Coordinates of N, CA, C and O in Angstrom, one line a residue:
M268 N -2.5 -183.6 10.6 CA -1.7 -182.6 10.5 C -2.5 -181.2 10.0 O -1.9 -180.3 10.6
F269 N -3.5 -181.4 9.3 CA -4.1 -180.1 8.9 C -5.3 -180.1 10.0 O -6.4 -180.6 9.5
D270 N -5.2 -179.5 11.1 CA -6.3 -179.3 11.8 C -7.2 -178.2 11.6 O -6.6 -177.3 10.9
S271 N -8.1 -177.9 12.3 CA -8.8 -176.8 12.2 C -8.1 -175.3 12.6 O -8.4 -174.3 11.7
S272 N -7.1 -175.4 13.4 CA -6.4 -174.2 13.8 C -5.7 -173.9 12.6 O -5.4 -172.7 12.3
F273 N -5.0 -174.8 11.8 CA -4.3 -174.5 10.7 C -5.0 -173.9 9.7 O -4.8 -172.9 9.0
W274 N -6.3 -174.5 9.2 CA -7.1 -173.8 8.4 C -7.8 -172.4 8.6 O -7.9 -171.4 7.9
A275 N -7.9 -172.3 10.1 CA -8.3 -170.8 10.5 C -7.1 -170.0 10.2 O -7.3 -168.7 10.0
L276 N -5.8 -170.4 10.6 CA -4.7 -169.5 10.4 C -4.6 -169.2 8.9 O -4.3 -168.0 8.5
I277 N -4.8 -170.1 8.0 CA -4.7 -169.9 6.5 C -5.9 -168.8 6.1 O -5.7 -168.0 5.5
G278 N -6.9 -169.1 6.6 CA -8.1 -168.1 6.5 C -7.8 -166.8 6.9 O -8.0 -165.8 6.1
L279 N -7.2 -166.7 8.0 CA -6.8 -165.4 8.5 C -5.9 -164.9 7.5 O -5.9 -163.6 7.3
F280 N -4.8 -165.5 7.1 CA -3.8 -164.8 6.2 C -4.5 -164.5 4.9 O -4.1 -163.4 4.2
L281 N -5.4 -165.4 4.3 CA -5.9 -165.1 3.1 C -6.9 -163.7 3.3 O -7.0 -163.0 2.4
F282 N -7.5 -163.7 4.4 CA -8.5 -162.4 4.8 C -7.5 -161.2 4.7 O -7.8 -160.1 4.0
F283 N -6.3 -161.3 5.4 CA -5.4 -160.2 5.3 C -4.9 -159.7 4.0 O -4.5 -158.7 3.6
G284 N -4.6 -160.9 3.3 CA -4.1 -160.8 1.9 C -5.1 -160.1 1.1 O -4.8 -159.3 0.3
I285 N -6.3 -160.6 1.3 CA -7.4 -159.8 0.3 C -7.5 -158.5 0.8 O -7.7 -157.5 -0.1
L286 N -7.5 -158.0 2.2 CA -7.3 -156.7 2.6 C -6.3 -156.0 2.0 O -6.5 -154.7 1.5
V287 N -5.2 -156.4 1.9 CA -3.9 -155.7 1.3 C -4.1 -155.5 -0.1 O -3.9 -154.5 -0.7
Y288 N -4.7 -156.6 -0.8 CA -4.8 -156.6 -2.4 C -5.8 -155.4 -2.6 O -5.6 -154.8 -3.6
F289 N -6.8 -155.4 -2.0 CA -7.8 -154.4 -2.2 C -7.6 -153.0 -1.5 O -8.4 -152.2 -1.7
K290 N -6.4 -153.0 -1.0 CA -6.0 -151.7 -0.2 C -6.9 -151.2 0.8 O -7.1 -150.0 1.0
V291 N -7.4 -151.9 1.5 CA -8.1 -151.6 2.6 C -7.5 -150.8 3.8 O -7.9 -149.8 4.2
P292 N -6.3 -151.2 4.2 CA -5.6 -150.4 5.1 C -5.3 -149.0 4.6 O -5.5 -148.0 5.4
G293 N -5.0 -148.9 3.5 CA -4.8 -147.4 2.8 C -6.3 -146.7 2.8 O -6.3 -145.6 3.2
M294 N -7.3 -147.3 2.6 CA -8.6 -146.7 2.7 C -8.9 -146.4 4.2 O -9.5 -145.2 4.4
I295 N -8.6 -147.2 5.0 CA -8.7 -146.9 6.3 C -7.9 -145.8 6.9 O -8.4 -144.8 7.6
T296 N -6.7 -145.7 6.4 CA -5.7 -144.9 6.6 C -6.4 -143.4 6.2 O -6.3 -142.3 6.8
R297 N -6.6 -143.4 4.9 CA -7.2 -142.2 4.3 C -8.4 -141.8 5.1 O -8.8 -140.7 5.2
G298 N -9.2 -142.7 5.4 CA -10.5 -142.2 6.2 C -10.1 -141.7 7.4 O -10.7 -140.7 7.9
I299 N -9.2 -142.2 8.1 CA -8.9 -141.7 9.4 C -8.2 -140.5 9.2 O -8.4 -139.6 10.0
D300 N -7.4 -140.2 8.3 CA -6.6 -139.0 8.0 C -7.5 -138.0 7.6 O -7.6 -136.8 8.0
S301 N -8.6 -138.4 6.8 CA -9.6 -137.3 6.4 C -10.4 -137.0 7.5 O -10.8 -135.7 7.9
R302 N -10.8 -137.9 8.4 CA -11.5 -137.6 9.7 C -10.7 -136.6 10.7 O -11.2 -135.7 11.2
G303 N -9.4 -137.0 10.7 CA -8.4 -136.1 11.5 C -8.3 -134.7 10.9 O -8.4 -133.7 11.7
D304 N -8.2 -134.6 9.6 CA -8.3 -133.3 8.9 C -9.4 -132.6 9.2 O -9.5 -131.4 9.4
K305 N -10.6 -133.2 9.1 CA -11.9 -132.6 9.2 C -12.1 -132.2 10.6 O -12.4 -131.1 11.0
I306 N -11.5 -132.9 11.8 CA -11.5 -132.5 13.0 C -10.6 -131.4 13.2 O -10.9 -130.2 14.1
R307 N -9.4 -131.5 12.6 CA -8.4 -130.3 12.7 C -9.1 -129.0 12.0 O -8.9 -127.8 12.8
N308 N -9.7 -129.1 11.0 CA -10.4 -128.1 10.5 C -11.5 -127.3 11.3 O -11.7 -126.1 11.5
E309 N -12.3 -128.3 11.9 CA -13.1 -127.9 12.8 C -12.7 -127.1 14.1 O -13.2 -126.2 14.4
L310 N -11.5 -127.7 14.6 CA -10.9 -127.0 15.7 C -10.5 -125.7 15.2 O -10.6 -124.7 16.1
E311 N -9.7 -125.6 14.2 CA -9.3 -124.2 13.5 C -10.5 -123.4 13.5 O -10.4 -122.2 13.8
E312 N -11.6 -123.7 12.9 CA -12.8 -122.9 12.8 C -13.3 -122.5 14.1 O -13.7 -121.4 14.3
A313 N -13.3 -123.3 15.0 CA -13.8 -123.1 16.4 C -12.9 -121.9 16.9 O -13.3 -121.1 17.7
R314 N -11.4 -122.3 16.9 CA -10.6 -121.2 17.3 C -10.6 -119.8 16.7 O -10.7 -118.9 17.3
R315 N -10.9 -119.9 15.4 CA -11.0 -118.7 14.8 C -12.4 -117.9 15.2 O -12.4 -116.7 15.4
L316 N -13.5 -118.7 15.4 CA -14.7 -118.1 15.8 C -14.6 -117.6 17.2 O -15.1 -116.5 17.5
R317 N -13.9 -118.2 18.1 CA -13.6 -117.8 19.5 C -12.9 -116.4 19.4 O -13.1 -115.7 20.2
E318 N -11.9 -116.6 18.5 CA -11.0 -115.1 18.4 C -11.9 -114.1 18.0 O -12.1 -112.8 18.5
E319 N -12.9 -114.3 17.1 CA -13.7 -113.4 16.5 C -14.6 -112.9 17.5 O -14.9 -111.8 17.7
A320 N -15.2 -113.9 18.4 CA -16.0 -113.6 19.4 C -15.5 -112.7 20.6 O -16.1 -111.7 20.9
Q321 N -14.2 -113.0 20.8 CA -13.5 -112.2 21.8 C -13.3 -110.8 21.2 O -13.5 -109.8 22.1
Q322 N -12.9 -110.7 19.9 CA -12.8 -109.4 19.4 C -14.1 -108.6 19.4 O -14.2 -107.3 19.8
L323 N -15.2 -109.1 19.0 CA -16.6 -108.6 19.2 C -16.9 -108.2 20.5 O -17.3 -107.1 20.9
L324 N -16.5 -109.1 21.4 CA -16.7 -108.7 23.0 C -16.1 -107.5 23.4 O -16.5 -106.7 24.0
A325 N -14.7 -107.5 23.0 CA -13.9 -106.3 23.3 C -14.5 -105.1 22.6 O -14.4 -104.1 23.3
E326 N -14.9 -105.2 21.4 CA -15.3 -104.0 20.6 C -16.6 -103.6 21.3 O -16.7 -102.4 21.6
Y327 N -17.5 -104.4 21.6 CA -18.8 -104.2 22.4 C -18.5 -103.5 23.5 O -19.2 -102.5 24.1
Q328 N -17.7 -103.9 24.4 CA -17.4 -103.3 25.7 C -16.7 -102.1 25.6 O -17.2 -101.2 26.4
R329 N -15.8 -101.9 24.7 CA -15.5 -100.6 24.3 C -16.5 -99.6 24.0 O -16.5 -98.3 24.4
K330 N -17.4 -100.0 23.0 CA -18.7 -99.2 22.5 C -19.4 -98.9 23.8 O -20.0 -97.8 24.0
R331 N -19.5 -99.8 24.7 CA -20.5 -99.7 25.9 C -19.7 -98.5 26.9 O -20.4 -97.6 27.2
K332 N -18.5 -98.6 26.9 CA -17.7 -97.7 27.8 C -17.9 -96.2 27.0 O -18.2 -95.2 27.8
E333 N -17.6 -96.1 25.7 CA -17.9 -94.9 25.1 C -19.2 -94.4 25.2 O -19.4 -93.2 25.5
A334 N -20.2 -95.1 25.1 CA -21.7 -94.8 25.3 C -21.9 -94.3 26.8 O -22.6 -93.2 26.9
E335 N -21.4 -95.0 27.6 CA -21.5 -94.5 29.1 C -20.8 -93.3 29.3 O -21.4 -92.5 30.1
S336 N -19.6 -93.2 28.6 CA -18.9 -91.8 28.9 C -19.7 -90.8 28.3 O -19.8 -89.6 28.8
E337 N -20.3 -91.0 27.0 CA -21.1 -90.1 26.3 C -22.4 -89.6 27.0 O -22.6 -88.5 27.2
A338 N -23.0 -90.6 27.6 CA -24.1 -90.5 28.4 C -23.9 -89.6 29.7 O -24.7 -88.7 30.1
E339 N -22.7 -89.8 30.2 CA -22.3 -89.2 31.4 C -22.1 -87.7 31.0 O -22.4 -86.7 31.7
S340 N -21.4 -87.4 29.9 CA -21.0 -86.0 29.5 C -22.3 -85.4 29.2 O -22.7 -84.2 29.5
I341 N -23.5 -86.1 28.5 CA -24.7 -85.5 28.3 C -25.5 -85.2 29.4 O -26.1 -84.0 29.7
V342 N -25.4 -86.0 30.6 CA -25.9 -85.7 31.7 C -25.4 -84.5 32.4 O -26.1 -83.7 33.0
E343 N -24.0 -84.5 32.4 CA -23.3 -83.5 33.0 C -23.7 -82.0 32.3 O -23.9 -81.0 32.7
A344 N -23.8 -82.1 30.9 CA -24.1 -80.8 30.2 C -25.5 -80.5 30.5 O -25.7 -79.2 30.5
A345 N -26.5 -81.4 30.7 CA -27.9 -81.1 31.1 C -27.9 -80.5 32.4 O -28.7 -79.5 32.6
R346 N -27.2 -81.0 33.3 CA -27.2 -80.5 34.5 C -26.5 -79.1 34.6 O -27.1 -78.1 35.2
S347 N -25.4 -79.0 34.0 CA -24.9 -77.5 33.8 C -25.9 -76.5 33.3 O -26.1 -75.4 33.7
E348 N -26.5 -77.1 31.9 CA -27.5 -76.2 31.4 C -28.6 -75.9 32.3 O -29.3 -74.8 32.3
A349 N -29.1 -76.8 33.1 CA -30.2 -76.6 34.2 C -29.9 -75.6 35.2 O -30.6 -74.8 35.6
E350 N -28.6 -75.9 35.7 CA -28.1 -74.7 36.6 C -28.0 -73.3 36.1 O -28.5 -72.4 36.7
H351 N -27.6 -73.2 34.7 CA -27.5 -71.9 34.1 C -28.9 -71.3 34.1 O -29.1 -70.1 34.3
I352 N -29.7 -72.2 33.4 CA -31.2 -71.9 33.3 C -31.8 -71.2 34.5 O -32.5 -70.3 34.8
T353 N -31.6 -72.3 35.7 CA -32.1 -71.8 37.0 C -31.7 -70.4 37.5 O -32.3 -69.5 38.0
T354 N -30.2 -70.2 37.3 CA -29.5 -68.9 37.6 C -30.2 -67.9 37.1 O -30.4 -66.9 37.5
E355 N -30.2 -68.0 35.7 CA -30.9 -67.1 34.8 C -32.4 -66.7 35.2 O -32.6 -65.5 35.3
A356 N -33.1 -67.8 35.3 CA -34.5 -67.5 35.7 C -34.6 -66.7 37.0 O -35.4 -65.9 37.3
K357 N -33.7 -67.1 38.1 CA -33.6 -66.4 39.4 C -33.3 -64.9 39.2 O -34.0 -64.1 39.9
Q358 N -32.4 -64.8 38.5 CA -31.9 -63.3 38.1 C -33.0 -62.5 37.5 O -33.3 -61.4 38.0
K359 N -33.8 -63.1 36.5 CA -34.8 -62.4 35.9 C -36.0 -62.2 36.8 O -36.5 -61.1 36.8
T360 N -36.2 -63.1 37.7 CA -37.2 -62.9 38.6 C -36.9 -61.9 39.6 O -37.8 -61.1 40.0
E361 N -35.6 -61.8 40.1 CA -35.2 -60.7 41.1 C -35.4 -59.5 40.3 O -35.7 -58.5 41.0
E362 N -35.0 -59.3 39.0 CA -34.9 -58.1 38.3 C -36.6 -57.7 38.0 O -36.8 -56.5 38.4
Y363 N -37.5 -58.6 37.8 CA -38.8 -58.3 37.6 C -39.4 -57.9 39.0 O -40.2 -57.0 39.1
V364 N -39.0 -58.6 40.2 CA -39.5 -58.1 41.4 C -38.8 -56.6 41.9 O -39.7 -56.0 42.4
E365 N -37.8 -56.3 41.5 CA -37.1 -55.1 41.7 C -38.0 -54.0 40.9 O -38.2 -53.0 41.3
R366 N -38.2 -54.4 39.6 CA -38.9 -53.4 38.6 C -40.4 -53.2 39.2 O -40.8 -52.0 39.5
R367 N -41.1 -54.3 39.8 CA -42.5 -54.2 40.2 C -42.3 -53.4 41.5 O -43.2 -52.5 41.8
T368 N -41.3 -53.6 42.2 CA -41.1 -52.7 43.6 C -41.0 -51.5 43.4 O -41.6 -50.6 43.9
A369 N -40.1 -51.1 42.4 CA -39.8 -49.7 42.0 C -41.2 -49.0 41.6 O -41.4 -48.0 41.9
L370 N -41.8 -49.8 40.7 CA -43.0 -49.3 40.2 C -44.1 -48.8 41.1 O -44.7 -48.0 41.1
A371 N -44.2 -49.9 42.0 CA -45.2 -49.8 43.3 C -44.7 -48.5 44.1 O -45.7 -47.8 44.5
E372 N -43.4 -48.5 44.4 CA -42.9 -47.4 45.2 C -43.3 -45.8 44.4 O -43.7 -45.1 45.1
Q373 N -43.1 -46.0 43.1 CA -43.4 -44.8 42.4 C -44.8 -44.5 42.5 O -45.4 -43.4 42.7
K374 N -45.7 -45.5 42.4 CA -47.1 -45.4 42.5 C -47.6 -44.9 43.8 O -48.5 -44.0 43.9
I375 N -47.0 -45.4 44.9 CA -47.2 -44.9 46.2 C -46.7 -43.4 46.4 O -47.4 -42.7 46.9
A376 N -45.4 -43.0 45.9 CA -45.0 -41.8 46.1 C -46.0 -40.8 45.3 O -46.3 -39.6 45.9
Q377 N -46.5 -41.1 44.2 CA -47.5 -40.5 43.4 C -48.7 -40.3 44.1 O -49.3 -39.2 44.2
A378 N -49.2 -41.5 44.7 CA -50.4 -41.2 45.5 C -50.3 -40.3 46.6 O -51.2 -39.6 47.0
E379 N -49.2 -40.4 47.3 CA -48.7 -39.5 48.4 C -48.7 -38.1 48.0 O -49.4 -37.4 48.6
L380 N -48.2 -37.7 46.9 CA -48.0 -36.5 46.3 C -49.6 -35.9 45.8 O -49.9 -34.9 46.3
D381 N -50.3 -37.1 45.3 CA -51.6 -36.6 44.9 C -52.5 -36.2 46.0 O -53.3 -35.2 46.3
A382 N -52.2 -37.0 47.3 CA -53.0 -36.8 48.6 C -52.6 -35.5 49.1 O -53.5 -34.7 49.5
V383 N -51.3 -35.2 49.1 CA -50.7 -33.9 49.8 C -51.3 -32.9 48.9 O -51.8 -31.7 49.5
N384 N -51.4 -32.9 47.6 CA -51.8 -31.9 46.8 C -53.4 -31.6 47.0 O -53.9 -30.5 47.0
A385 N -54.1 -33.0 47.1 CA -55.5 -32.6 47.4 C -55.9 -32.0 48.6 O -56.7 -31.1 48.9
V386 N -55.1 -32.3 49.6 CA -55.2 -31.8 51.1 C -54.9 -30.2 50.8 O -55.8 -29.3 51.5
R387 N -53.8 -29.9 50.2 CA -53.4 -28.4 50.2 C -54.6 -27.6 49.3 O -54.9 -26.7 49.8
A388 N -55.0 -28.3 48.3 CA -56.1 -27.7 47.4 C -57.4 -27.6 48.2 O -58.1 -26.5 48.2
T389 N -57.5 -28.5 49.0 CA -58.8 -28.4 50.0 C -58.6 -27.3 51.1 O -59.5 -26.5 51.4
A390 N -57.3 -27.3 51.6 CA -57.0 -26.3 52.5 C -57.1 -24.9 51.9 O -57.6 -24.0 52.5
V391 N -56.7 -24.7 50.6 CA -56.7 -23.3 50.1 C -58.1 -23.0 49.8 O -58.6 -21.8 50.0
D392 N -59.0 -24.0 49.2 CA -60.5 -23.8 49.1 C -61.1 -23.4 50.3 O -62.0 -22.4 50.3
V393 N -60.8 -24.1 51.4 CA -61.4 -23.7 52.5 C -60.9 -22.4 53.2 O -61.9 -21.6 53.7
S394 N -59.6 -22.1 53.0 CA -59.1 -21.0 53.5 C -59.7 -19.8 52.7 O -60.0 -18.7 53.2
V395 N -59.9 -19.9 51.3 CA -60.4 -18.9 50.4 C -61.9 -18.7 50.9 O -62.3 -17.5 51.0
A396 N -62.7 -19.7 51.0 CA -63.9 -19.6 51.4 C -64.2 -18.9 52.6 O -64.9 -18.1 53.0
A397 N -63.2 -19.2 53.7 CA -63.4 -18.5 55.0 C -63.0 -17.1 55.0 O -63.4 -16.2 55.4
A398 N -61.8 -16.8 54.2 CA -61.5 -15.4 54.0 C -62.4 -14.5 53.2 O -62.8 -13.5 53.6
E399 N -63.1 -15.4 52.3 CA -64.3 -14.7 51.7 C -65.4 -14.3 52.7 O -65.9 -13.1 52.6
R400 N -65.7 -15.2 53.3 CA -66.8 -14.9 54.3 C -66.4 -13.9 55.3 O -67.2 -13.1 55.6
L401 N -65.3 -13.9 55.9 CA -64.9 -13.0 56.8 C -64.8 -11.7 56.1 O -65.0 -10.7 56.7
L402 N -64.2 -11.5 55.0 CA -64.1 -10.3 54.3 C -65.4 -9.8 54.0 O -65.7 -8.4 53.9
G403 N -66.2 -10.7 53.5 CA -67.6 -10.3 53.0 C -68.5 -9.7 54.1 O -69.2 -8.8 54.1
D404 N -68.1 -10.3 55.4 CA -68.9 -9.8 56.6 C -68.3 -8.6 57.1 O -69.2 -7.5 57.5
K405 N -67.1 -8.3 57.0 CA -66.5 -7.2 57.5 C -66.2 -6.1 56.6 O -66.0 -4.9 57.0
M406 N -66.6 -6.1 55.2 CA -66.2 -5.1 54.4 C -67.5 -4.4 54.2 O -68.5 -4.9 54.0
T407 N -67.2 -3.2 53.8 CA -68.2 -2.2 53.6 C -68.1 -1.9 52.2 O -67.2 -2.2 51.5
A408 N -69.2 -1.1 51.6 CA -69.1 -0.7 50.2 C -67.9 0.2 49.9 O -67.4 0.1 48.8
T409 N -67.5 1.1 50.8 CA -66.4 2.1 50.5 C -65.1 1.3 50.5 O -64.3 1.5 49.9
T410 N -65.1 0.5 51.5 CA -63.8 -0.4 51.7 C -63.6 -1.2 50.3 O -62.4 -1.4 49.8
R411 N -64.8 -1.7 49.9 CA -64.6 -2.6 48.6 C -64.1 -1.7 47.5 O -63.3 -2.1 46.6
G412 N -64.9 -0.6 47.3 CA -64.3 0.3 46.3 C -63.1 0.7 46.3 O -62.2 0.7 45.3
D413 N -62.3 0.8 47.5 CA -61.0 1.6 47.6 C -60.1 0.3 47.4 O -59.0 0.4 46.7
L414 N -60.4 -1.0 47.7 CA -59.8 -2.2 47.4 C -59.8 -2.5 46.0 O -58.7 -2.9 45.3
F415 N -60.7 -2.2 45.4 CA -60.9 -2.5 43.9 C -60.0 -1.5 43.2 O -59.2 -2.0 42.3
K416 N -60.0 -0.1 43.6 CA -59.3 0.8 42.9 C -57.6 0.4 43.2 O -57.0 0.6 42.2
A417 N -57.3 -0.1 44.4 CA -55.9 -0.3 44.7 C -55.6 -1.5 43.7 O -54.3 -1.6 43.2
S418 N -56.5 -2.4 43.7 CA -56.1 -3.7 42.8 C -55.9 -3.1 41.4 O -54.9 -3.6 40.7
I419 N -56.6 -2.2 40.7 CA -56.7 -1.9 39.4 C -55.2 -1.1 39.1 O -54.6 -1.3 38.2
D420 N -54.9 -0.3 40.4 CA -53.7 0.4 40.2 C -52.4 -0.5 40.3 O -51.5 -0.3 39.6
Q421 N -52.6 -1.5 41.0 CA -51.6 -2.5 41.2 C -51.2 -3.2 39.6 O -50.1 -3.4 39.2
V422 N -52.5 -3.6 39.1 CA -52.3 -4.3 37.8 C -51.7 -3.4 36.6 O -50.8 -3.8 36.0
K423 N -52.0 -2.1 36.8 CA -51.5 -1.0 35.7 C -50.1 -0.9 35.9 O -49.4 -0.8 35.0
T424 N -49.7 -0.9 37.2 CA -48.2 -0.7 37.4 C -47.4 -2.1 37.1 O -46.2 -2.0 36.5
H425 N -47.9 -3.2 37.2 CA -47.3 -4.4 36.8 C -47.3 -4.5 35.3 O -46.4 -5.1 34.7
M426 N -48.2 -4.0 34.6 CA -48.4 -4.2 33.2 C -47.4 -3.0 32.5 O -47.0 -3.5 31.4
N427 N -47.0 -2.0 33.2 CA -46.0 -1.1 32.7 C -44.7 -1.5 32.8 O -44.0 -2.1 33.1

């Protein structure tokens, strides 16, 4: 009547009884629950970290766009400034060339005037020398004396 199967069944019931007496199923349940809570907390932490990462990514993308926009505006301002400087330099160069051209033209005009005056002075000197020689050759002592007296009379009339 009491075969080995019966004693195995009684051993099994005693084993389960001991487990219930020492509250092993409660411990297992608590262990499983604590493990579930731990996993749930880890999932929440992972979700929170993911949201933070997405916020940081969005913030960095916004900052990158702002930096690109700022860099673009800096480049545009530099380009505008370079055009302004180029225009100003071109204008100053043109003014300088105009001033130098005017100065050169003045120097040329002055040189022409000096050359004309030198030619005139030379012509006058040559004419005077030629007149002196002609008059010196053709004049006699009496003609000279008469001319001298006429010149003195002319000076006297102009002085009065």
